[in-house]
Amino acid sequence: MTATDTPIDVRPPFWRDLRVIRLVVQLVAVVVVFGLVWILGNNLLDELRQRNLPTTFDFLDQPTGVNIPDSSFDPASPIRSALLVGIKNTFLLVIVGIPLVTVFGTLIGVARLSTNWLVAKAATVYVEAIRNIPPLLIIIFVFNAFILRALPPPTEAATPLDWFVISNLNIVGPSIATTEGAGVVWFLTLIGVIAAFVVGYARTRYSERTGHPHHRILWGLAVILFFAVVGYFIMGRPVSISFPELDGRIILGGFGGLGSYFAVLLALVIYTSSHIAEIVRGSILAVPNGQSEASNALALSGFQRLRYVILPQAYRIALPPIINQYLNFTKNTSLAIAIGFSEITLITFQAIGNGSPAPQLILMLMGGYLIFSLTISLIVNYINRRLQLVGR
Amino acid sequence: MKRWIALLGALVLVLAACNGDDDSGGDDGGTTAAPTEGTVAQVEGSMAETVQSRGTLNCGVNDAVPGFGFTAADGSFSGFDIDYCRAVAAAVLGDSSLVDFRPLTAQQRFTALQSGEIDVLIRNTTYTASRDGGEGATFVTTTFYDGQGMMVKADSGIASIDDMANLSICVLSGTTTELNLAARMAAGGLAYTPLTFDANDQLQAAFIAGQCDGWTSDKSQLAGVRSQWPDGEGGPDALVILDETFSKEPLGPVVADGDSQWAQMVNWAVLCTIQAEESGVDSSNVGSYSGDDAGVKRLLGLEIEADDGTMSVFDAGLGLPTDFCSQVISQVGNYGEIFDNNVGEGTALGLTRGVNAQWTDGGLLYAPPYR
């Protein structure tokens, strides 16, 4: 016993003790990092003071002095509200772009594995060509080729069906206009959404019990529509469709955006989809072959096999690398500065050009993108955890 | 128990070492900061020394405004501002070719100046109070008195800015132009859509495609752009610059704050060109000046005979060579020559002197006495 105990009890001297070494390494790392930040920060402050440049954030309250396109922004508002408009515009790119890249990326990824020779080759060419072009180039190309040159100038704006106003300046479609009493309609619609979930749950139970298809999405939509329509007529039709109208270059009513917004969106969707397509393709190939064979044995159709068997498992593999692409999409929106879309980078640089201090604004810009990226990571990681738990 | 004591001892040692590290790190920071301060102080004393020891002048310029700062297809720079870079190099280094041109966007320019990437910024930069204060910039004598205008297509039917309600207007971001536009439209109670670009090339593409109805900028810039308007788009005649001038845009060289010697050297390189024109000295006659005007001789660094017969050369104590103005005029030219060669009536821009004439001709150019 003592013979076996002693070697365990005897520890090497502290300079060879793994625990001590680990502790020391970590402490040194922390000290080095904080020391560097401290030195660099102090250096920055010293240099700023020597050059009589402002070191505070007071400039945020100064008037912006410039107008921002496609917003009711008042040039007299402070710089902080201009930055908020920039954040809103970046957010609008991200919130619309991420679902789009997910859908297109998946479609193209699946197309690359298609048994149809033409479809598979077309998807391959798309992925290989787009993936190897820098996104800035795609943005400038799309803006010049698909927006500036392809669409009519605002003087000759196209108005198909009188529902849309399309020019290289704006693309606007119908929107919903509300009058008094609309709040009740929205409230009833909200109740409809809750009811739809209840009905959906009931349909799922029914389907599990009887084996009949549940059609819960159709049922849910029908319930929501029912509540909305009832509310609409009870309240005397307070909700109507607003069609865009041209007044000079300014468009009244309707819902849409600047040509440059659509150029950035389209370009980045084209670019990011090519990356997501590769991830999806790889993930599908990573699903064991037995799964396909089993679904064939169950006589599932090609679509059913993909929808119910392959893709759910493929997404489990694909999601972590797809997060990276979402983050890339978010960061690449800053390239919109090249074609003058007022997202947060352009607004920041605009403020710097008009006399606000660069170091503070660039720090804020970096912080802003960090918050954007961390939020996306958090959300998708949450979804990822949910997916992982469901299956295994 | 023993090993815990050993561990604790190790920890204390490590912490002590870390503290030591930290302190020495701090000291390092202190010592590295001290020489930095030293070098900065030295630079503050004489950016001129830095430039002279380097042997080239780093000049921040524009590369997309014909007539003022423009890169030709072969990569060579030309223009009014470019010539002033050359003039500063001729004054400080004695050779107008020793310039390293650094093309900058409107947004980059002040950061480049503050960080010392460029020695002098000559990039149609408007002298304003907030730039003087907030951007840590020192403006020297204005080389070009400009004003903001609006350019529209000739077939648009727009005759004045007040016709431009609800239209879209293209403008470069990070410029005074952008601020003036907002102010002008607000004063006229006109709603408009501003489209901001960070480079003239993309702005021009948008303007050609009809995305914007007006292009606003300094009138000289507009004239430059108009002069180079592609023939495929109708050439210069397809564009009209509206008469209204809605801002004051004094453009001139800028140096970083806190280096008064460097600022006065750049300043006098500019003033030399103005004074030379007033005195009738140009690149053709500067080498052969044989008159006996003491003022001109002082300016050109020629020997002046005193009453008692001793010869002397005037040195204003600017830190510049006594013959700096001769170098500037012989290698670059006087103000009138620089103006005529780049933007004058003989060029594609065809600008008249207007307010940029000598004070003796009713203009704003007025060099203090060189004595």
CSV table of N, CA, C and O in Angstrom, one decimal, chain A residues 334-391:
chain,number,residue,atom,x,y,z
A,334,SER,N,-20.7,46.3,-44.7
A,334,SER,CA,-20.0,47.5,-44.7
A,334,SER,C,-19.5,47.9,-46.0
A,334,SER,O,-19.1,49.1,-46.3
A,335,LEU,N,-19.4,47.0,-47.0
A,335,LEU,CA,-18.9,47.3,-48.3
A,335,LEU,C,-19.9,48.1,-49.1
A,335,LEU,O,-19.6,48.7,-50.1
A,336,ALA,N,-21.1,48.3,-48.5
A,336,ALA,CA,-22.1,49.1,-49.2
A,336,ALA,C,-21.6,50.5,-49.3
A,336,ALA,O,-22.2,51.3,-50.1
A,337,ILE,N,-20.6,50.9,-48.6
A,337,ILE,CA,-20.1,52.3,-48.6
A,337,ILE,C,-19.6,52.6,-50.0
A,337,ILE,O,-19.7,53.7,-50.5
A,338,ALA,N,-19.2,51.6,-50.8
A,338,ALA,CA,-18.7,51.8,-52.1
A,338,ALA,C,-19.8,52.3,-53.1
A,338,ALA,O,-19.5,53.0,-54.0
A,339,ILE,N,-21.1,52.0,-52.8
A,339,ILE,CA,-22.1,52.5,-53.7
A,339,ILE,C,-23.0,53.4,-53.0
A,339,ILE,O,-24.1,53.8,-53.5
A,340,GLY,N,-22.6,53.9,-51.8
A,340,GLY,CA,-23.3,55.0,-51.2
A,340,GLY,C,-24.6,54.6,-50.5
A,340,GLY,O,-25.5,55.4,-50.3
A,341,PHE,N,-24.7,53.4,-50.0
A,341,PHE,CA,-25.9,53.0,-49.2
A,341,PHE,C,-25.6,53.4,-47.7
A,341,PHE,O,-24.5,53.0,-47.2
A,342,SER,N,-26.5,54.1,-47.1
A,342,SER,CA,-26.1,54.7,-45.8
A,342,SER,C,-26.2,53.7,-44.6
A,342,SER,O,-27.1,53.9,-43.8
A,343,GLU,N,-25.4,52.7,-44.7
A,343,GLU,CA,-25.4,51.8,-43.5
A,343,GLU,C,-24.4,52.4,-42.5
A,343,GLU,O,-23.8,53.5,-42.7
A,344,ILE,N,-24.2,51.7,-41.4
A,344,ILE,CA,-23.5,52.3,-40.3
A,344,ILE,C,-22.0,52.7,-40.6
A,344,ILE,O,-21.6,53.7,-40.2
A,345,THR,N,-21.4,52.0,-41.5
A,345,THR,CA,-20.0,52.3,-41.8
A,345,THR,C,-20.0,53.7,-42.6
A,345,THR,O,-19.2,54.6,-42.3
A,346,LEU,N,-20.9,53.8,-43.6
A,346,LEU,CA,-20.9,55.0,-44.3
A,346,LEU,C,-21.2,56.2,-43.4
A,346,LEU,O,-20.6,57.3,-43.5
A,347,ILE,N,-22.2,56.1,-42.6
A,347,ILE,CA,-22.6,57.2,-41.7
A,347,ILE,C,-21.4,57.5,-40.8
A,347,ILE,O,-21.2,58.7,-40.5
A,348,THR,N,-20.7,56.5,-40.3
A,348,THR,CA,-19.6,56.8,-39.4
A,348,THR,C,-18.5,57.6,-40.2
A,348,THR,O,-18.0,58.6,-39.7
A,349,PHE,N,-18.2,57.1,-41.4
A,349,PHE,CA,-17.1,57.8,-42.1
A,349,PHE,C,-17.5,59.2,-42.5
A,349,PHE,O,-16.7,60.1,-42.6
A,350,GLN,N,-18.8,59.3,-42.8
A,350,GLN,CA,-19.4,60.6,-43.2
A,350,GLN,C,-19.2,61.6,-42.0
A,350,GLN,O,-18.7,62.7,-42.2
A,351,ALA,N,-19.5,61.1,-40.8
A,351,ALA,CA,-19.3,61.9,-39.6
A,351,ALA,C,-17.8,62.3,-39.4
A,351,ALA,O,-17.5,63.4,-39.1
A,352,ILE,N,-17.0,61.3,-39.6
A,352,ILE,CA,-15.5,61.6,-39.5
A,352,ILE,C,-15.1,62.6,-40.5
A,352,ILE,O,-14.4,63.6,-40.2
A,353,GLY,N,-15.6,62.5,-41.8
A,353,GLY,CA,-15.2,63.5,-42.8
A,353,GLY,C,-15.7,64.8,-42.5
A,353,GLY,O,-15.2,65.8,-42.9
A,354,ASN,N,-16.8,64.9,-41.7
A,354,ASN,CA,-17.4,66.2,-41.4
A,354,ASN,C,-16.9,66.8,-40.1
A,354,ASN,O,-17.6,67.6,-39.5
A,355,GLY,N,-15.9,66.2,-39.5
A,355,GLY,CA,-15.2,66.9,-38.4
A,355,GLY,C,-15.4,66.1,-37.1
A,355,GLY,O,-14.9,66.6,-36.1
A,356,SER,N,-16.0,65.0,-37.0
A,356,SER,CA,-16.0,64.2,-35.7
A,356,SER,C,-14.7,63.4,-35.6
A,356,SER,O,-14.2,63.0,-36.6
A,357,PRO,N,-14.3,63.2,-34.3
A,357,PRO,CA,-13.0,62.5,-34.1
A,357,PRO,C,-13.1,61.0,-34.6
A,357,PRO,O,-14.0,60.3,-34.3
A,358,ALA,N,-12.1,60.6,-35.3
A,358,ALA,CA,-12.0,59.3,-35.9
A,358,ALA,C,-11.9,58.2,-34.9
A,358,ALA,O,-12.6,57.2,-34.9
A,359,PRO,N,-10.9,58.3,-33.9
A,359,PRO,CA,-10.7,57.2,-33.0
A,359,PRO,C,-11.9,56.7,-32.3
A,359,PRO,O,-12.2,55.5,-32.2
A,360,GLN,N,-12.7,57.7,-31.7
A,360,GLN,CA,-13.9,57.3,-31.0
A,360,GLN,C,-14.9,56.7,-31.9
A,360,GLN,O,-15.5,55.7,-31.5
A,361,LEU,N,-15.1,57.3,-33.1
A,361,LEU,CA,-16.1,56.7,-34.0
A,361,LEU,C,-15.8,55.3,-34.5
A,361,LEU,O,-16.6,54.5,-34.6
A,362,ILE,N,-14.5,55.1,-34.8
A,362,ILE,CA,-14.1,53.8,-35.3
A,362,ILE,C,-14.2,52.8,-34.1
A,362,ILE,O,-14.7,51.6,-34.4
A,363,LEU,N,-13.9,53.2,-32.9
A,363,LEU,CA,-14.1,52.3,-31.8
A,363,LEU,C,-15.6,51.9,-31.7
A,363,LEU,O,-16.0,50.7,-31.5
A,364,MET,N,-16.5,52.9,-31.8
A,364,MET,CA,-17.9,52.7,-31.7
A,364,MET,C,-18.4,51.7,-32.8
A,364,MET,O,-19.2,50.9,-32.7
A,365,LEU,N,-17.8,52.0,-34.0
A,365,LEU,CA,-18.2,51.1,-35.2
A,365,LEU,C,-17.8,49.7,-34.9
A,365,LEU,O,-18.6,48.8,-35.2
A,366,MET,N,-16.6,49.5,-34.4
A,366,MET,CA,-16.1,48.1,-34.1
A,366,MET,C,-17.0,47.5,-33.1
A,366,MET,O,-17.5,46.3,-33.2
A,367,GLY,N,-17.4,48.3,-32.1
A,367,GLY,CA,-18.3,47.8,-31.0
A,367,GLY,C,-19.6,47.4,-31.6
A,367,GLY,O,-20.2,46.4,-31.2
A,368,GLY,N,-20.1,48.2,-32.5
A,368,GLY,CA,-21.4,48.0,-33.1
A,368,GLY,C,-21.4,46.7,-33.9
A,368,GLY,O,-22.3,45.8,-33.7
A,369,TYR,N,-20.4,46.4,-34.7
A,369,TYR,CA,-20.3,45.2,-35.5
A,369,TYR,C,-20.2,44.0,-34.5
A,369,TYR,O,-20.7,42.9,-34.8
A,370,LEU,N,-19.4,44.2,-33.4
A,370,LEU,CA,-19.3,43.1,-32.4
A,370,LEU,C,-20.6,42.7,-31.9
A,370,LEU,O,-21.0,41.5,-31.8
A,371,ILE,N,-21.4,43.8,-31.5
A,371,ILE,CA,-22.7,43.5,-30.9
A,371,ILE,C,-23.6,42.7,-31.9
A,371,ILE,O,-24.3,41.7,-31.6
A,372,PHE,N,-23.6,43.2,-33.2
A,372,PHE,CA,-24.4,42.6,-34.3
A,372,PHE,C,-24.0,41.1,-34.3
A,372,PHE,O,-24.8,40.2,-34.3
A,373,SER,N,-22.7,40.8,-34.4
A,373,SER,CA,-22.2,39.5,-34.6
A,373,SER,C,-22.5,38.6,-33.4
A,373,SER,O,-23.0,37.4,-33.6
A,374,LEU,N,-22.3,39.1,-32.2
A,374,LEU,CA,-22.5,38.3,-31.0
A,374,LEU,C,-24.0,38.0,-30.9
A,374,LEU,O,-24.4,36.9,-30.6
A,375,THR,N,-24.9,38.9,-31.3
A,375,THR,CA,-26.3,38.7,-31.2
A,375,THR,C,-26.7,37.5,-32.2
A,375,THR,O,-27.4,36.6,-31.8
A,376,ILE,N,-26.2,37.6,-33.4
A,376,ILE,CA,-26.5,36.6,-34.4
A,376,ILE,C,-26.0,35.2,-33.9
A,376,ILE,O,-26.7,34.2,-33.9
A,377,SER,N,-24.7,35.2,-33.4
A,377,SER,CA,-24.2,34.0,-32.8
A,377,SER,C,-25.1,33.4,-31.7
A,377,SER,O,-25.3,32.2,-31.7
A,378,LEU,N,-25.5,34.3,-30.8
A,378,LEU,CA,-26.3,33.8,-29.7
A,378,LEU,C,-27.6,33.1,-30.2
A,378,LEU,O,-27.9,32.0,-29.8
A,379,ILE,N,-28.3,33.8,-31.1
A,379,ILE,CA,-29.5,33.3,-31.6
A,379,ILE,C,-29.3,32.0,-32.3
A,379,ILE,O,-30.0,31.0,-32.0
A,380,VAL,N,-28.4,31.9,-33.2
A,380,VAL,CA,-28.2,30.7,-34.0
A,380,VAL,C,-27.7,29.6,-33.1
A,380,VAL,O,-28.0,28.4,-33.3
A,381,ASN,N,-26.8,29.9,-32.2
A,381,ASN,CA,-26.3,28.9,-31.3
A,381,ASN,C,-27.5,28.3,-30.4
A,381,ASN,O,-27.5,27.1,-30.2
A,382,TYR,N,-28.4,29.2,-30.1
A,382,TYR,CA,-29.6,28.7,-29.3
A,382,TYR,C,-30.4,27.7,-30.2
A,382,TYR,O,-30.7,26.6,-29.8
A,383,ILE,N,-30.6,28.1,-31.5
A,383,ILE,CA,-31.3,27.2,-32.4
A,383,ILE,C,-30.5,25.9,-32.6
A,383,ILE,O,-31.1,24.8,-32.5
A,384,ASN,N,-29.2,26.0,-32.7
A,384,ASN,CA,-28.3,24.9,-32.8
A,384,ASN,C,-28.5,23.9,-31.7
A,384,ASN,O,-28.7,22.7,-31.8
A,385,ARG,N,-28.5,24.5,-30.4
A,385,ARG,CA,-28.7,23.6,-29.3
A,385,ARG,C,-30.0,22.9,-29.3
A,385,ARG,O,-30.1,21.7,-29.0
A,386,ARG,N,-31.1,23.6,-29.7
A,386,ARG,CA,-32.4,23.0,-29.8
A,386,ARG,C,-32.4,21.8,-30.8
A,386,ARG,O,-32.9,20.8,-30.5
A,387,LEU,N,-31.8,22.1,-31.9
A,387,LEU,CA,-31.7,21.0,-32.9
A,387,LEU,C,-31.0,19.8,-32.4
A,387,LEU,O,-31.4,18.7,-32.6
A,388,GLN,N,-29.8,20.0,-31.8
A,388,GLN,CA,-29.0,18.9,-31.3
A,388,GLN,C,-29.8,18.1,-30.3
A,388,GLN,O,-29.8,16.9,-30.3
A,389,LEU,N,-30.6,18.8,-29.4
A,389,LEU,CA,-31.3,18.1,-28.3
A,389,LEU,C,-32.4,17.2,-28.9
A,389,LEU,O,-32.6,16.1,-28.4
A,390,VAL,N,-33.0,17.7,-29.9
A,390,VAL,CA,-34.2,17.0,-30.5
A,390,VAL,C,-33.8,15.6,-30.9
A,390,VAL,O,-34.5,14.7,-30.6
A,391,GLY,N,-32.7,15.5,-31.5
A,391,GLY,CA,-32.4,14.2,-32.2
A,391,GLY,C,-31.7,13.2,-31.3
A,391,GLY,O,-31.9,12.0,-31.4
